[in-house]
XYZ file of N, CA, C and O in Angstrom:
268
model
N 184.851 41.642 -2.333
C 186.018 40.994 -2.105
C 187.532 42.332 -2.944
O 187.181 43.108 -3.548
N 188.356 41.940 -2.058
C 189.258 43.197 -1.696
C 190.952 43.031 -1.352
O 191.069 41.620 -0.846
N 192.013 43.461 -2.152
C 192.995 43.536 -1.704
C 194.222 44.282 -1.116
O 194.202 45.499 -1.146
N 194.688 44.581 0.206
C 195.436 45.044 0.935
C 196.405 44.886 1.650
O 197.031 43.405 2.342
N 197.657 45.710 1.154
C 198.707 45.401 1.401
C 199.070 45.775 2.374
O 200.919 45.729 2.982
N 198.647 47.077 3.135
C 198.898 47.254 4.124
C 198.123 46.818 5.340
O 197.311 47.312 5.785
N 199.000 46.218 6.368
C 198.137 45.829 7.698
C 198.663 46.219 8.724
O 198.506 45.859 10.314
N 200.226 47.112 8.487
C 200.661 47.287 10.087
C 199.361 48.071 10.514
O 198.861 49.473 10.366
N 199.208 47.977 11.927
C 198.840 48.636 12.871
C 196.963 48.482 12.518
O 196.596 48.328 13.430
N 196.771 47.279 11.535
C 195.742 46.925 12.018
C 195.449 45.656 13.383
O 195.974 44.992 12.927
N 194.185 45.807 13.211
C 193.569 44.661 13.719
C 193.187 43.297 12.944
O 192.362 43.678 12.697
N 194.192 42.172 13.026
C 193.855 41.252 12.423
C 193.656 40.019 12.933
O 193.587 38.872 11.934
N 193.280 39.809 14.514
C 193.374 38.963 14.733
C 191.753 37.958 14.601
O 191.864 36.537 14.333
N 190.577 38.504 14.454
C 189.494 37.874 13.439
C 189.549 37.391 12.312
O 188.852 36.986 11.505
N 190.556 37.740 11.645
C 190.296 37.452 9.909
C 191.165 35.641 10.096
O 191.837 35.563 10.682
N 190.292 35.120 9.379
C 191.285 33.217 9.453
C 192.273 33.277 7.853
O 192.114 33.641 7.566
N 193.367 32.979 8.578
C 194.600 32.607 7.683
C 195.086 31.734 7.120
O 194.341 30.268 7.843
N 195.268 31.352 5.477
C 195.340 30.971 4.846
C 196.583 30.847 4.315
O 196.601 31.847 3.475
N 197.683 29.907 4.150
C 198.764 30.327 3.056
C 198.700 29.989 1.842
O 198.252 28.198 1.770
N 198.978 30.865 1.398
C 199.345 29.956 -0.527
C 200.620 30.032 -1.572
O 201.312 31.244 -1.674
N 201.715 28.978 -0.999
C 203.322 29.317 -1.062
C 203.477 30.263 -0.479
O 203.541 30.510 1.118
N 204.160 31.670 -0.829
C 204.388 32.541 0.214
C 203.667 33.710 0.532
O 203.843 35.055 1.185
N 202.255 33.237 -0.143
C 201.325 34.385 0.097
C 200.528 34.097 1.338
O 200.015 32.946 1.036
N 200.625 35.090 1.934
C 199.350 34.952 3.628
C 198.096 35.940 2.889
O 197.870 36.506 2.876
N 196.955 34.870 3.035
C 195.809 35.177 2.989
C 195.057 34.837 4.147
O 194.716 34.419 4.683
N 193.743 36.511 3.850
C 193.637 36.705 5.011
C 191.912 36.911 4.603
O 191.747 37.798 3.965
N 190.681 35.672 5.182
C 189.676 36.145 4.851
C 188.649 35.980 6.000
O 189.005 36.100 7.329
N 188.099 36.940 6.163
C 187.297 37.530 6.629
C 186.080 36.012 7.423
O 185.483 35.881 6.030
N 185.870 36.613 8.807
C 184.796 35.388 8.940
C 183.602 35.829 8.746
O 182.927 34.991 8.509
N 183.142 36.777 7.673
C 181.697 36.620 7.496
C 181.707 36.069 6.211
O 180.904 35.475 5.732
N 182.314 36.197 5.004
C 183.101 35.618 4.160
C 183.074 34.252 4.196
O 182.568 32.816 3.566
N 183.468 33.789 5.703
C 184.106 32.297 5.645
C 182.542 31.335 5.794
O 182.520 30.519 5.891
N 181.812 32.196 6.479
C 180.568 31.571 7.077
C 179.080 31.173 5.286
O 178.573 30.410 5.799
N 179.771 32.023 4.748
C 178.997 31.534 3.503
C 179.138 30.230 2.496
O 180.471 30.236 3.427
N 178.083 29.478 2.266
C 178.328 28.476 1.609
C 179.414 28.784 0.205
O 178.624 28.893 -0.894
N 180.387 28.716 -0.210
C 180.472 29.638 -1.017
C 182.596 28.477 -0.899
O 183.092 27.926 -0.266
N 182.743 28.369 -2.387
C 184.662 28.262 -2.417
C 185.262 29.601 -3.111
O 184.687 29.414 -4.504
N 186.201 29.438 -2.065
C 186.745 30.496 -3.037
C 188.595 29.749 -3.404
O 189.065 28.678 -2.467
N 189.200 30.168 -4.248
C 189.647 29.354 -5.733
C 190.984 30.628 -5.424
O 190.547 31.559 -6.154
N 192.363 30.797 -4.995
C 192.963 31.913 -4.964
C 194.483 31.782 -5.673
O 194.913 30.079 -5.228
N 194.397 32.313 -6.719
C 195.556 31.688 -7.520
C 196.835 32.280 -7.515
O 196.796 33.314 -7.674
N 197.716 31.833 -7.991
C 199.084 33.157 -8.518
C 198.791 33.842 -9.988
O 197.976 32.546 -10.619
N 199.245 34.745 -10.069
C 197.958 35.664 -11.280
C 199.352 36.540 -11.858
O 200.378 36.593 -10.957
N 199.491 36.801 -13.052
C 200.145 38.512 -13.763
C 201.253 37.339 -14.184
O 201.682 36.100 -14.670
N 201.971 38.190 -15.301
C 203.272 37.690 -15.857
C 204.007 36.947 -15.521
O 204.829 36.069 -15.505
N 204.251 37.352 -14.224
C 205.607 36.667 -13.515
C 205.369 36.176 -12.267
O 205.065 35.153 -11.254
N 203.507 35.444 -12.214
C 203.429 34.846 -10.721
C 203.164 35.834 -9.428
O 203.388 35.283 -8.263
N 203.080 37.193 -10.119
C 203.870 37.802 -8.794
C 202.351 38.238 -8.354
O 201.667 39.164 -6.442
N 201.202 38.300 -9.021
C 199.865 38.516 -8.602
C 198.910 37.954 -7.969
O 199.481 37.311 -8.539
N 197.932 38.048 -7.599
C 197.028 36.811 -6.597
C 195.972 37.162 -8.021
O 194.960 38.345 -7.926
N 195.021 35.947 -8.368
C 193.838 35.641 -9.081
C 192.959 35.061 -7.585
O 192.946 34.103 -7.206
N 191.755 35.636 -7.866
C 189.977 34.666 -6.481
C 189.080 35.024 -7.702
O 188.700 35.004 -8.917
N 188.768 33.084 -7.982
C 187.014 33.125 -8.049
C 186.389 32.408 -7.184
O 187.066 31.240 -6.496
N 185.264 32.919 -6.887
C 184.214 32.156 -6.154
C 183.512 31.498 -6.583
O 182.708 32.428 -7.955
N 183.108 30.342 -5.933
C 181.877 30.458 -6.817
C 180.956 29.577 -5.418
O 181.542 28.967 -4.875
N 180.005 28.792 -6.253
C 178.280 28.304 -4.983
C 179.328 27.356 -4.816
O 180.176 26.601 -5.584
N 179.100 26.461 -3.119
C 180.046 25.094 -2.720
C 178.609 24.172 -3.192
O 177.469 24.164 -3.316
N 179.903 22.883 -4.040
C 179.505 21.878 -4.691
C 178.467 22.217 -5.791
O 177.519 21.486 -5.549
N 178.582 23.191 -6.205
C 178.196 23.861 -7.430
C 176.790 24.258 -7.961
O 175.871 24.843 -9.052
N 176.372 24.876 -6.488
C 175.531 25.935 -6.513
C 175.560 26.843 -6.877
O 176.640 27.899 -7.418
N 174.721 27.884 -6.800
C 174.796 29.063 -7.842
C 175.557 30.187 -6.828
O 175.649 29.899 -5.579
N 176.156 30.780 -6.661
C 176.735 31.889 -6.015
C 176.494 32.839 -5.119
O 175.432 32.833 -6.164
N 176.123 32.508 -4.010
C 175.344 33.229 -2.725
C 175.504 34.608 -2.757
O 174.944 35.689 -2.665
N 176.664 34.996 -3.512
C 177.217 36.957 -3.810
C 178.026 37.139 -4.951
O 178.383 36.104 -5.832
N 178.152 38.620 -5.504
C 178.116 38.780 -6.740
C 179.791 39.882 -6.721
O 179.789 40.680 -5.928
N 180.790 39.028 -6.630
C 181.811 40.049 -7.054
C 181.999 40.356 -8.306
O 181.661 40.493 -9.333
N 181.715 42.069 -7.598
C 182.687 42.724 -8.930
C 183.499 43.889 -9.315
O 184.030 44.510 -7.918
């Protein structure tokens, strides 16, 4: 999982787009194929950051390890 705010000049057509308030989240299609639930929340002192939590679908063990 990575965060990249520099998207100018990059090809982003293959990414799945999801909006959370004023934040646009681009999800890699390979990640979207996995049986996971991805929870994205506002984080940080003033809510300007983004927090991500990934869990297995329907309580199953998560098939990926985020480090």
